[in-house]
Structures are given as C-alpha cells and as structure tokens.
C-alpha cells in the first residue's frame, strides 16, 4: 500500500491506495473508516479488490496521520471529502463507509449525488442513537471514554490482544503508552454530528443506489436493526444483505463474503 500526504483546506490529510494499471479504466472505490480507526484498516479488503478496481482509503480528520481541523460538522466534512475527490481528479466514485464512515458517505451523497456512483454501507449509516437506548450526550461520553481508555503499557501487551494484528495501524506510542491515533475532540464532534442520522430529511434526499451490509452479532440488536432498516428502505433505494456470524467489524470478520458482495454490487451498477 502506498500513502501520500495532501493539503486539504490547509490541513494535512493522508490518503492510501493500491496502484494498478487498469486498461480500460475501472471504477474507483473510496473507503471511509470508522471512529478511532484509520484508512489502513481496509488494506486486506482493498488488496482483494485491486485486481478489478481502483481502491483508495483516507484517514478521516483527527485520525491516523491526518490532522484535526477545529469544529467538525456534517457540512464541513462533506466539503472536505469533495476537496479530496477534486484533488484526486475523481469525477465520481463508489463510497464505502464502515460505521461512522458510512454516515459520512451518506451525508456526502445527499449533498453531491452526482459525484457518487453508489454507496456501500458496512454496518453504518442506518443506526441512530435513540433506538439503541442512548442519548446523544451518552454516545459522546462513550466515544470519549473509548478513545481515552483504549491504552496499553507496551506494544507487547497490545499485540497479545485478539485481532491486534489487524488493528496495529490504528495505534501509536504517545507519552509512553500505546494509544489510538485519534484526536478525542474530533471523535466527540463526529459522534455529535452523526448520532441522530440518518434523519428524516436525510432519508428524503437519499437518491444514490445503496448496498447496506449488516452485522448479525450481537443477536439482541436484531429487532433494532430490523426497525431502523425498514425506516430507510421504505423511502430510499437501499438493498440489504446480512453478513452472517459477523460483528460490527464485518469486513474483518468475514472478508471473503464482503469482498464478493462489493464486487457483485459494483458490477451491477456499471
């Protein structure tokens, strides 16, 4: 994977890609990661798709090696993503977002639908805080707590955790501890902006064809997933697929199935 630094609105942004010489040119898939993660978390999935597509991932503001920028808003994030696409000379792309990255992809799509070939929501972009039994402020506190307490004394102690090999790129050493590469204020802002999305207004303006891949674990959330999914599928062009035996990190739990579904979907849009 190659990484390049871009200046986006005077802020440093890191973009990761796998370069293939596709002739004729193939569709582009732009990946947006979840809270506390980085673009590099998509590397295995990107590698499996790179024989057919241009695949790009970006570190969100305040994540990975990308700089934070002041107060984060839905409008500001959408403008930031538009500037990235312009900088990369992408007229349009399939946007694939995990978790809160799916919310960002959706917000961009309702504002700039002509720049989005389709949406691929990886267990993101459909669950609001309130049906989950939490308030916006509780979600913010939870996000802050996760970023502040996901800390290890040494790399060895971190690497002893299950799945640590897939999360290593999300971590760095700071003040003598191994921590997430995330700006906590940015994480709080992202949570605040997206906790009540998709709103009714967002759904009414949702015109871009969308594939929603849902997790199935924990099973006690099944009824909530069903209600929240029905809320959007009644009014928006959304196709839903459950990725069996998967947690919220479904592209890590079942990479082969997710890869196949992405390929089937993108080919159906071409």
PDB file of C-alpha atoms in Angstrom:
ATOM      1  CA  UNK A   1       0.000   0.000   0.000  1.00  0.00           C
ATOM      2  CA  UNK A   2       1.246   3.476  -0.884  1.00  0.00           C
ATOM      3  CA  UNK A   3       0.450   6.551   1.187  1.00  0.00           C
ATOM      4  CA  UNK A   4       0.580  10.198   0.165  1.00  0.00           C
ATOM      5  CA  UNK A   5       0.116  13.427   2.074  1.00  0.00           C
ATOM      6  CA  UNK A   6      -2.253  16.057   0.713  1.00  0.00           C
ATOM      7  CA  UNK A   7      -3.037  19.560   1.902  1.00  0.00           C
ATOM      8  CA  UNK A   8      -6.832  19.743   2.118  1.00  0.00           C
ATOM      9  CA  UNK A   9      -8.128  23.137   3.271  1.00  0.00           C
ATOM     10  CA  UNK A  10      -4.676  23.798   4.754  1.00  0.00           C
ATOM     11  CA  UNK A  11      -4.836  20.603   6.810  1.00  0.00           C
ATOM     12  CA  UNK A  12      -2.624  17.567   6.319  1.00  0.00           C
ATOM     13  CA  UNK A  13      -4.592  14.557   5.076  1.00  0.00           C
ATOM     14  CA  UNK A  14      -3.241  11.079   4.372  1.00  0.00           C
ATOM     15  CA  UNK A  15      -4.592   9.011   1.504  1.00  0.00           C
ATOM     16  CA  UNK A  16      -3.735   5.334   0.969  1.00  0.00           C
ATOM     17  CA  UNK A  17      -4.043   3.454  -2.293  1.00  0.00           C
ATOM     18  CA  UNK A  18      -3.009   0.413  -4.282  1.00  0.00           C
ATOM     19  CA  UNK A  19      -1.986   1.335  -7.801  1.00  0.00           C
ATOM     20  CA  UNK A  20      -2.881  -0.933 -10.675  1.00  0.00           C
ATOM     21  CA  UNK A  21      -2.689  -0.137 -14.368  1.00  0.00           C
ATOM     22  CA  UNK A  22      -6.286  -0.888 -15.338  1.00  0.00           C
ATOM     23  CA  UNK A  23      -6.979  -0.639 -19.059  1.00  0.00           C
ATOM     24  CA  UNK A  24      -9.657   0.343 -19.774  1.00  0.00           C
ATOM     25  CA  UNK A  25     -10.053   2.439 -16.606  1.00  0.00           C
ATOM     26  CA  UNK A  26     -12.024   0.696 -13.880  1.00  0.00           C
ATOM     27  CA  UNK A  27     -14.386   2.126 -11.248  1.00  0.00           C
ATOM     28  CA  UNK A  28     -12.967   3.721  -8.117  1.00  0.00           C
ATOM     29  CA  UNK A  29     -13.975   2.651  -4.609  1.00  0.00           C
ATOM     30  CA  UNK A  30     -13.178   5.185  -1.892  1.00  0.00           C
ATOM     31  CA  UNK A  31     -13.154   3.761   1.643  1.00  0.00           C
ATOM     32  CA  UNK A  32     -14.035   5.736   4.792  1.00  0.00           C
ATOM     33  CA  UNK A  33     -13.204   4.127   8.126  1.00  0.00           C
ATOM     34  CA  UNK A  34     -14.972   4.189  11.479  1.00  0.00           C
ATOM     35  CA  UNK A  35     -14.324   6.081  14.694  1.00  0.00           C
ATOM     36  CA  UNK A  36     -10.855   5.557  16.152  1.00  0.00           C
ATOM     37  CA  UNK A  37      -9.621   3.675  13.094  1.00  0.00           C
ATOM     38  CA  UNK A  38      -7.524   4.590  10.024  1.00  0.00           C
ATOM     39  CA  UNK A  39      -7.685   4.034   6.290  1.00  0.00           C
ATOM     40  CA  UNK A  40      -5.070   1.303   6.535  1.00  0.00           C
ATOM     41  CA  UNK A  41      -7.542  -0.973   8.310  1.00  0.00           C
ATOM     42  CA  UNK A  42      -9.060  -1.627   4.873  1.00  0.00           C
ATOM     43  CA  UNK A  43      -5.797  -2.920   3.390  1.00  0.00           C
ATOM     44  CA  UNK A  44      -6.763  -6.643   3.172  1.00  0.00           C
ATOM     45  CA  UNK A  45     -10.108  -5.800   1.558  1.00  0.00           C
ATOM     46  CA  UNK A  46      -8.520  -3.279  -0.795  1.00  0.00           C
ATOM     47  CA  UNK A  47      -5.885  -5.793  -1.850  1.00  0.00           C
ATOM     48  CA  UNK A  48      -8.566  -8.368  -2.692  1.00  0.00           C
ATOM     49  CA  UNK A  49     -10.421  -5.822  -4.838  1.00  0.00           C
ATOM     50  CA  UNK A  50      -7.451  -4.152  -6.519  1.00  0.00           C
ATOM     51  CA  UNK A  51      -7.377  -6.541  -9.469  1.00  0.00           C
ATOM     52  CA  UNK A  52     -10.697  -5.090 -10.681  1.00  0.00           C
ATOM     53  CA  UNK A  53     -10.961  -1.586  -9.230  1.00  0.00           C
ATOM     54  CA  UNK A  54      -9.045   1.484  -8.216  1.00  0.00           C
ATOM     55  CA  UNK A  55      -9.157   1.357  -4.411  1.00  0.00           C
ATOM     56  CA  UNK A  56      -8.424   4.321  -2.171  1.00  0.00           C
ATOM     57  CA  UNK A  57      -8.766   4.887   1.577  1.00  0.00           C
ATOM     58  CA  UNK A  58      -8.417   8.107   3.510  1.00  0.00           C
ATOM     59  CA  UNK A  59      -7.612   8.872   7.144  1.00  0.00           C
ATOM     60  CA  UNK A  60     -10.503  10.971   8.459  1.00  0.00           C
ATOM     61  CA  UNK A  61      -9.673  14.299  10.134  1.00  0.00           C
ATOM     62  CA  UNK A  62      -8.048  13.749  13.516  1.00  0.00           C
ATOM     63  CA  UNK A  63      -7.441  10.064  12.757  1.00  0.00           C
ATOM     64  CA  UNK A  64      -4.302   8.205  11.760  1.00  0.00           C
ATOM     65  CA  UNK A  65      -1.869  10.681  10.228  1.00  0.00           C
ATOM     66  CA  UNK A  66      -4.489  13.258   9.179  1.00  0.00           C
ATOM     67  CA  UNK A  67      -4.616  16.498  11.130  1.00  0.00           C
ATOM     68  CA  UNK A  68      -7.700  17.551  13.053  1.00  0.00           C
ATOM     69  CA  UNK A  69      -9.496  20.696  11.983  1.00  0.00           C
ATOM     70  CA  UNK A  70     -11.434  22.735  14.530  1.00  0.00           C
ATOM     71  CA  UNK A  71     -15.130  22.048  14.996  1.00  0.00           C
ATOM     72  CA  UNK A  72     -16.324  19.140  12.853  1.00  0.00           C
ATOM     73  CA  UNK A  73     -19.714  19.449  11.124  1.00  0.00           C
ATOM     74  CA  UNK A  74     -21.555  17.374   8.537  1.00  0.00           C
ATOM     75  CA  UNK A  75     -21.280  20.229   6.052  1.00  0.00           C
ATOM     76  CA  UNK A  76     -17.576  20.724   6.727  1.00  0.00           C
ATOM     77  CA  UNK A  77     -16.824  17.023   6.370  1.00  0.00           C
ATOM     78  CA  UNK A  78     -18.724  16.859   3.088  1.00  0.00           C
ATOM     79  CA  UNK A  79     -16.765  19.830   1.739  1.00  0.00           C
ATOM     80  CA  UNK A  80     -13.534  18.199   2.913  1.00  0.00           C
ATOM     81  CA  UNK A  81     -14.391  14.974   1.066  1.00  0.00           C
ATOM     82  CA  UNK A  82     -15.361  16.920  -2.059  1.00  0.00           C
ATOM     83  CA  UNK A  83     -11.969  18.646  -1.988  1.00  0.00           C
ATOM     84  CA  UNK A  84     -10.253  15.264  -1.693  1.00  0.00           C
ATOM     85  CA  UNK A  85     -12.096  13.931  -4.731  1.00  0.00           C
ATOM     86  CA  UNK A  86     -11.252  17.068  -6.690  1.00  0.00           C
ATOM     87  CA  UNK A  87      -7.584  16.785  -5.656  1.00  0.00           C
ATOM     88  CA  UNK A  88      -7.526  13.171  -6.850  1.00  0.00           C
ATOM     89  CA  UNK A  89      -9.341  14.155 -10.061  1.00  0.00           C
ATOM     90  CA  UNK A  90     -12.211  11.799  -9.279  1.00  0.00           C
ATOM     91  CA  UNK A  91     -15.368  12.847 -11.074  1.00  0.00           C
ATOM     92  CA  UNK A  92     -17.264  10.156  -9.195  1.00  0.00           C
ATOM     93  CA  UNK A  93     -16.630   7.090  -7.055  1.00  0.00           C
ATOM     94  CA  UNK A  94     -18.331   4.335  -5.133  1.00  0.00           C
ATOM     95  CA  UNK A  95     -18.156   5.373  -1.465  1.00  0.00           C
ATOM     96  CA  UNK A  96     -17.707   2.510   1.003  1.00  0.00           C
ATOM     97  CA  UNK A  97     -18.014   3.528   4.640  1.00  0.00           C
ATOM     98  CA  UNK A  98     -17.734   1.500   7.823  1.00  0.00           C
ATOM     99  CA  UNK A  99     -19.694   2.591  10.898  1.00  0.00           C
ATOM    100  CA  UNK A 100     -19.478   6.382  11.205  1.00  0.00           C
ATOM    101  CA  UNK A 101     -17.643   6.379   7.869  1.00  0.00           C
ATOM    102  CA  UNK A 102     -20.923   5.157   6.388  1.00  0.00           C
ATOM    103  CA  UNK A 103     -22.705   8.136   7.931  1.00  0.00           C
ATOM    104  CA  UNK A 104     -20.154  10.471   6.360  1.00  0.00           C
ATOM    105  CA  UNK A 105     -20.529   8.760   2.973  1.00  0.00           C
ATOM    106  CA  UNK A 106     -24.303   9.198   3.178  1.00  0.00           C
ATOM    107  CA  UNK A 107     -24.053  12.874   4.149  1.00  0.00           C
ATOM    108  CA  UNK A 108     -21.787  13.470   1.160  1.00  0.00           C
ATOM    109  CA  UNK A 109     -24.142  11.577  -1.162  1.00  0.00           C
ATOM    110  CA  UNK A 110     -27.208  13.646  -0.247  1.00  0.00           C
ATOM    111  CA  UNK A 111     -25.237  16.848  -0.893  1.00  0.00           C
ATOM    112  CA  UNK A 112     -23.306  15.771  -4.004  1.00  0.00           C
ATOM    113  CA  UNK A 113     -25.233  12.853  -5.556  1.00  0.00           C
ATOM    114  CA  UNK A 114     -23.692  13.432  -8.979  1.00  0.00           C
ATOM    115  CA  UNK A 115     -20.246  12.596  -7.538  1.00  0.00           C
ATOM    116  CA  UNK A 116     -21.314   9.247  -6.046  1.00  0.00           C
ATOM    117  CA  UNK A 117     -21.732   6.149  -8.239  1.00  0.00           C
ATOM    118  CA  UNK A 118     -23.179   4.225  -5.305  1.00  0.00           C
ATOM    119  CA  UNK A 119     -22.968   3.833  -1.543  1.00  0.00           C
ATOM    120  CA  UNK A 120     -21.662   0.717   0.188  1.00  0.00           C
ATOM    121  CA  UNK A 121     -22.523   0.896   3.881  1.00  0.00           C
ATOM    122  CA  UNK A 122     -20.513  -1.519   6.014  1.00  0.00           C
ATOM    123  CA  UNK A 123     -22.775  -1.693   9.067  1.00  0.00           C
ATOM    124  CA  UNK A 124     -23.012   2.079   9.074  1.00  0.00           C
ATOM    125  CA  UNK A 125     -25.314   4.889   8.026  1.00  0.00           C
ATOM    126  CA  UNK A 126     -28.565   3.443   9.361  1.00  0.00           C
ATOM    127  CA  UNK A 127     -28.498   3.102  13.178  1.00  0.00           C
ATOM    128  CA  UNK A 128     -29.372   6.136  15.301  1.00  0.00           C
ATOM    129  CA  UNK A 129     -28.532   6.536  18.987  1.00  0.00           C
ATOM    130  CA  UNK A 130     -32.086   6.874  20.307  1.00  0.00           C
ATOM    131  CA  UNK A 131     -33.410   3.453  19.160  1.00  0.00           C
ATOM    132  CA  UNK A 132     -30.307   1.922  20.771  1.00  0.00           C
ATOM    133  CA  UNK A 133     -31.455   3.369  24.093  1.00  0.00           C
ATOM    134  CA  UNK A 134     -28.836   6.100  24.412  1.00  0.00           C
ATOM    135  CA  UNK A 135     -28.854   9.875  24.167  1.00  0.00           C
ATOM    136  CA  UNK A 136     -26.517  11.928  22.017  1.00  0.00           C
ATOM    137  CA  UNK A 137     -24.593  13.053  25.096  1.00  0.00           C
ATOM    138  CA  UNK A 138     -24.233   9.465  26.283  1.00  0.00           C
ATOM    139  CA  UNK A 139     -22.876   8.485  22.868  1.00  0.00           C
ATOM    140  CA  UNK A 140     -20.354  11.322  23.044  1.00  0.00           C
ATOM    141  CA  UNK A 141     -19.242  10.264  26.531  1.00  0.00           C
ATOM    142  CA  UNK A 142     -18.888   6.684  25.319  1.00  0.00           C
ATOM    143  CA  UNK A 143     -16.765   7.753  22.335  1.00  0.00           C
ATOM    144  CA  UNK A 144     -14.513   9.871  24.549  1.00  0.00           C
ATOM    145  CA  UNK A 145     -14.142   7.076  27.090  1.00  0.00           C
ATOM    146  CA  UNK A 146     -13.204   4.555  24.408  1.00  0.00           C
ATOM    147  CA  UNK A 147     -10.539   6.830  22.935  1.00  0.00           C
ATOM    148  CA  UNK A 148      -9.132   7.710  26.363  1.00  0.00           C
ATOM    149  CA  UNK A 149      -9.086   4.229  27.883  1.00  0.00           C
ATOM    150  CA  UNK A 150      -8.082   2.004  24.952  1.00  0.00           C
ATOM    151  CA  UNK A 151      -4.482   2.202  26.180  1.00  0.00           C
ATOM    152  CA  UNK A 152      -1.736  -0.377  26.687  1.00  0.00           C
ATOM    153  CA  UNK A 153       1.558  -0.101  28.600  1.00  0.00           C
ATOM    154  CA  UNK A 154       3.666  -1.690  25.836  1.00  0.00           C
ATOM    155  CA  UNK A 155       3.426  -2.892  22.259  1.00  0.00           C
ATOM    156  CA  UNK A 156       3.812  -6.443  23.552  1.00  0.00           C
ATOM    157  CA  UNK A 157       0.742  -6.115  25.757  1.00  0.00           C
ATOM    158  CA  UNK A 158      -1.256  -4.680  22.863  1.00  0.00           C
ATOM    159  CA  UNK A 159      -0.141  -7.407  20.461  1.00  0.00           C
ATOM    160  CA  UNK A 160      -1.342 -10.052  22.919  1.00  0.00           C
ATOM    161  CA  UNK A 161      -4.928  -8.856  22.360  1.00  0.00           C
ATOM    162  CA  UNK A 162      -7.184 -10.806  19.924  1.00  0.00           C
ATOM    163  CA  UNK A 163      -7.197  -9.182  16.487  1.00  0.00           C
ATOM    164  CA  UNK A 164      -4.327  -6.858  17.348  1.00  0.00           C
ATOM    165  CA  UNK A 165      -2.506  -7.617  14.093  1.00  0.00           C
ATOM    166  CA  UNK A 166      -5.427  -6.072  12.185  1.00  0.00           C
ATOM    167  CA  UNK A 167      -5.588  -3.030  14.468  1.00  0.00           C
ATOM    168  CA  UNK A 168      -1.900  -2.220  14.771  1.00  0.00           C
ATOM    169  CA  UNK A 169      -2.070   0.570  12.191  1.00  0.00           C
ATOM    170  CA  UNK A 170      -4.695   2.313  14.360  1.00  0.00           C
ATOM    171  CA  UNK A 171      -2.247   2.652  17.262  1.00  0.00           C
ATOM    172  CA  UNK A 172       0.845   4.670  18.112  1.00  0.00           C
ATOM    173  CA  UNK A 173       3.099   5.349  21.063  1.00  0.00           C
ATOM    174  CA  UNK A 174       2.375   8.600  22.876  1.00  0.00           C
ATOM    175  CA  UNK A 175       3.507   9.695  26.330  1.00  0.00           C
ATOM    176  CA  UNK A 176       4.980   6.266  26.947  1.00  0.00           C
ATOM    177  CA  UNK A 177       1.733   4.392  26.230  1.00  0.00           C
ATOM    178  CA  UNK A 178       0.224   2.643  23.207  1.00  0.00           C
ATOM    179  CA  UNK A 179      -2.894   4.583  22.201  1.00  0.00           C
ATOM    180  CA  UNK A 180      -5.341   5.062  19.339  1.00  0.00           C
ATOM    181  CA  UNK A 181      -4.253   7.500  16.623  1.00  0.00           C
ATOM    182  CA  UNK A 182      -7.254   9.752  17.188  1.00  0.00           C
ATOM    183  CA  UNK A 183      -7.967  13.288  18.323  1.00  0.00           C
ATOM    184  CA  UNK A 184     -10.544  12.885  21.093  1.00  0.00           C
ATOM    185  CA  UNK A 185     -12.317  16.187  20.420  1.00  0.00           C
ATOM    186  CA  UNK A 186     -12.725  15.200  16.770  1.00  0.00           C
ATOM    187  CA  UNK A 187     -14.155  11.831  17.816  1.00  0.00           C
ATOM    188  CA  UNK A 188     -16.658  13.627  20.058  1.00  0.00           C
ATOM    189  CA  UNK A 189     -17.640  16.030  17.269  1.00  0.00           C
ATOM    190  CA  UNK A 190     -18.140  13.198  14.779  1.00  0.00           C
ATOM    191  CA  UNK A 191     -20.349  11.380  17.257  1.00  0.00           C
ATOM    192  CA  UNK A 192     -22.387  14.506  17.975  1.00  0.00           C
ATOM    193  CA  UNK A 193     -22.938  15.202  14.282  1.00  0.00           C
ATOM    194  CA  UNK A 194     -23.921  11.661  13.303  1.00  0.00           C
ATOM    195  CA  UNK A 195     -25.745  10.281  16.372  1.00  0.00           C
ATOM    196  CA  UNK A 196     -29.195  11.246  15.071  1.00  0.00           C
ATOM    197  CA  UNK A 197     -28.501  10.313  11.458  1.00  0.00           C
ATOM    198  CA  UNK A 198     -29.991   9.335   9.157  1.00  0.00           C
ATOM    199  CA  UNK A 199     -32.576  11.993   9.910  1.00  0.00           C
ATOM    200  CA  UNK A 200     -35.914  12.167   8.100  1.00  0.00           C
ATOM    201  CA  UNK A 201     -34.526  14.989   5.952  1.00  0.00           C
ATOM    202  CA  UNK A 202     -31.524  12.873   5.002  1.00  0.00           C
ATOM    203  CA  UNK A 203     -33.729   9.945   4.010  1.00  0.00           C
ATOM    204  CA  UNK A 204     -35.986  12.180   1.901  1.00  0.00           C
ATOM    205  CA  UNK A 205     -32.930  13.320  -0.094  1.00  0.00           C
ATOM    206  CA  UNK A 206     -31.356   9.863  -0.361  1.00  0.00           C
ATOM    207  CA  UNK A 207     -31.300   9.103  -4.098  1.00  0.00           C
ATOM    208  CA  UNK A 208     -27.994   7.277  -4.630  1.00  0.00           C
ATOM    209  CA  UNK A 209     -28.296   3.463  -5.005  1.00  0.00           C
ATOM    210  CA  UNK A 210     -27.058   1.841  -1.817  1.00  0.00           C
ATOM    211  CA  UNK A 211     -25.906  -1.550  -0.582  1.00  0.00           C
ATOM    212  CA  UNK A 212     -26.207  -1.959   3.194  1.00  0.00           C
ATOM    213  CA  UNK A 213     -24.288  -4.866   4.689  1.00  0.00           C
ATOM    214  CA  UNK A 214     -25.450  -5.520   8.246  1.00  0.00           C
ATOM    215  CA  UNK A 215     -23.774  -7.361  11.098  1.00  0.00           C
ATOM    216  CA  UNK A 216     -25.690 -10.125  12.865  1.00  0.00           C
ATOM    217  CA  UNK A 217     -23.951 -10.047  16.263  1.00  0.00           C
ATOM    218  CA  UNK A 218     -24.900  -9.359  18.962  1.00  0.00           C
ATOM    219  CA  UNK A 219     -28.197 -11.081  18.261  1.00  0.00           C
ATOM    220  CA  UNK A 220     -30.087  -8.975  20.827  1.00  0.00           C
ATOM    221  CA  UNK A 221     -29.815  -5.995  18.459  1.00  0.00           C
ATOM    222  CA  UNK A 222     -31.658  -7.826  15.674  1.00  0.00           C
ATOM    223  CA  UNK A 223     -35.053  -6.198  16.255  1.00  0.00           C
ATOM    224  CA  UNK A 224     -33.470  -2.734  16.373  1.00  0.00           C
ATOM    225  CA  UNK A 225     -31.566  -3.403  13.158  1.00  0.00           C
ATOM    226  CA  UNK A 226     -34.792  -4.520  11.506  1.00  0.00           C
ATOM    227  CA  UNK A 227     -36.765  -1.427  12.568  1.00  0.00           C
ATOM    228  CA  UNK A 228     -34.028   1.002  11.598  1.00  0.00           C
ATOM    229  CA  UNK A 229     -33.542  -0.742   8.254  1.00  0.00           C
ATOM    230  CA  UNK A 230     -37.262  -0.672   7.467  1.00  0.00           C
ATOM    231  CA  UNK A 231     -37.288   3.051   8.241  1.00  0.00           C
ATOM    232  CA  UNK A 232     -34.863   3.734   5.379  1.00  0.00           C
ATOM    233  CA  UNK A 233     -35.824   1.051   2.848  1.00  0.00           C
ATOM    234  CA  UNK A 234     -39.395   2.345   2.688  1.00  0.00           C
ATOM    235  CA  UNK A 235     -38.157   5.649   1.260  1.00  0.00           C
ATOM    236  CA  UNK A 236     -34.603   5.198  -0.045  1.00  0.00           C
ATOM    237  CA  UNK A 237     -33.032   2.969  -2.759  1.00  0.00           C
ATOM    238  CA  UNK A 238     -31.330   0.572  -0.360  1.00  0.00           C
ATOM    239  CA  UNK A 239     -30.581  -3.133  -0.831  1.00  0.00           C
ATOM    240  CA  UNK A 240     -29.854  -5.009   2.410  1.00  0.00           C
ATOM    241  CA  UNK A 241     -27.627  -8.045   2.961  1.00  0.00           C
ATOM    242  CA  UNK A 242     -26.826  -9.667   6.304  1.00  0.00           C
ATOM    243  CA  UNK A 243     -23.254 -10.882   6.755  1.00  0.00           C
ATOM    244  CA  UNK A 244     -23.812 -13.964   8.896  1.00  0.00           C
ATOM    245  CA  UNK A 245     -21.820 -14.557  12.081  1.00  0.00           C
ATOM    246  CA  UNK A 246     -20.302 -11.088  11.922  1.00  0.00           C
ATOM    247  CA  UNK A 247     -19.880  -8.344  14.484  1.00  0.00           C
ATOM    248  CA  UNK A 248     -19.807  -4.625  13.720  1.00  0.00           C
ATOM    249  CA  UNK A 249     -16.328  -5.175  12.200  1.00  0.00           C
ATOM    250  CA  UNK A 250     -17.881  -7.327   9.482  1.00  0.00           C
ATOM    251  CA  UNK A 251     -15.225  -6.655   6.836  1.00  0.00           C
ATOM    252  CA  UNK A 252     -12.675  -8.112   9.262  1.00  0.00           C
ATOM    253  CA  UNK A 253     -14.868 -10.983  10.497  1.00  0.00           C
ATOM    254  CA  UNK A 254     -15.903 -12.175   7.025  1.00  0.00           C
ATOM    255  CA  UNK A 255     -13.607 -10.569   4.437  1.00  0.00           C
ATOM    256  CA  UNK A 256     -14.309 -13.059   1.633  1.00  0.00           C
ATOM    257  CA  UNK A 257     -18.080 -12.545   1.789  1.00  0.00           C
ATOM    258  CA  UNK A 258     -17.754  -8.769   1.991  1.00  0.00           C
ATOM    259  CA  UNK A 259     -15.349  -8.752  -0.963  1.00  0.00           C
ATOM    260  CA  UNK A 260     -17.738 -10.839  -3.053  1.00  0.00           C
ATOM    261  CA  UNK A 261     -20.738  -8.665  -2.208  1.00  0.00           C
ATOM    262  CA  UNK A 262     -18.809  -5.499  -3.071  1.00  0.00           C
ATOM    263  CA  UNK A 263     -17.844  -6.981  -6.451  1.00  0.00           C
ATOM    264  CA  UNK A 264     -21.384  -8.128  -7.256  1.00  0.00           C
ATOM    265  CA  UNK A 265     -22.743  -4.738  -6.281  1.00  0.00           C
ATOM    266  CA  UNK A 266     -20.269  -2.582  -8.192  1.00  0.00           C
ATOM    267  CA  UNK A 267     -20.642  -4.718 -11.321  1.00  0.00           C
ATOM    268  CA  UNK A 268     -24.422  -4.292 -11.108  1.00  0.00           C
ATOM    269  CA  UNK A 269     -24.011  -0.504 -11.110  1.00  0.00           C
ATOM    270  CA  UNK A 270     -21.619  -0.294 -14.063  1.00  0.00           C
TER     271      UNK A 270
END
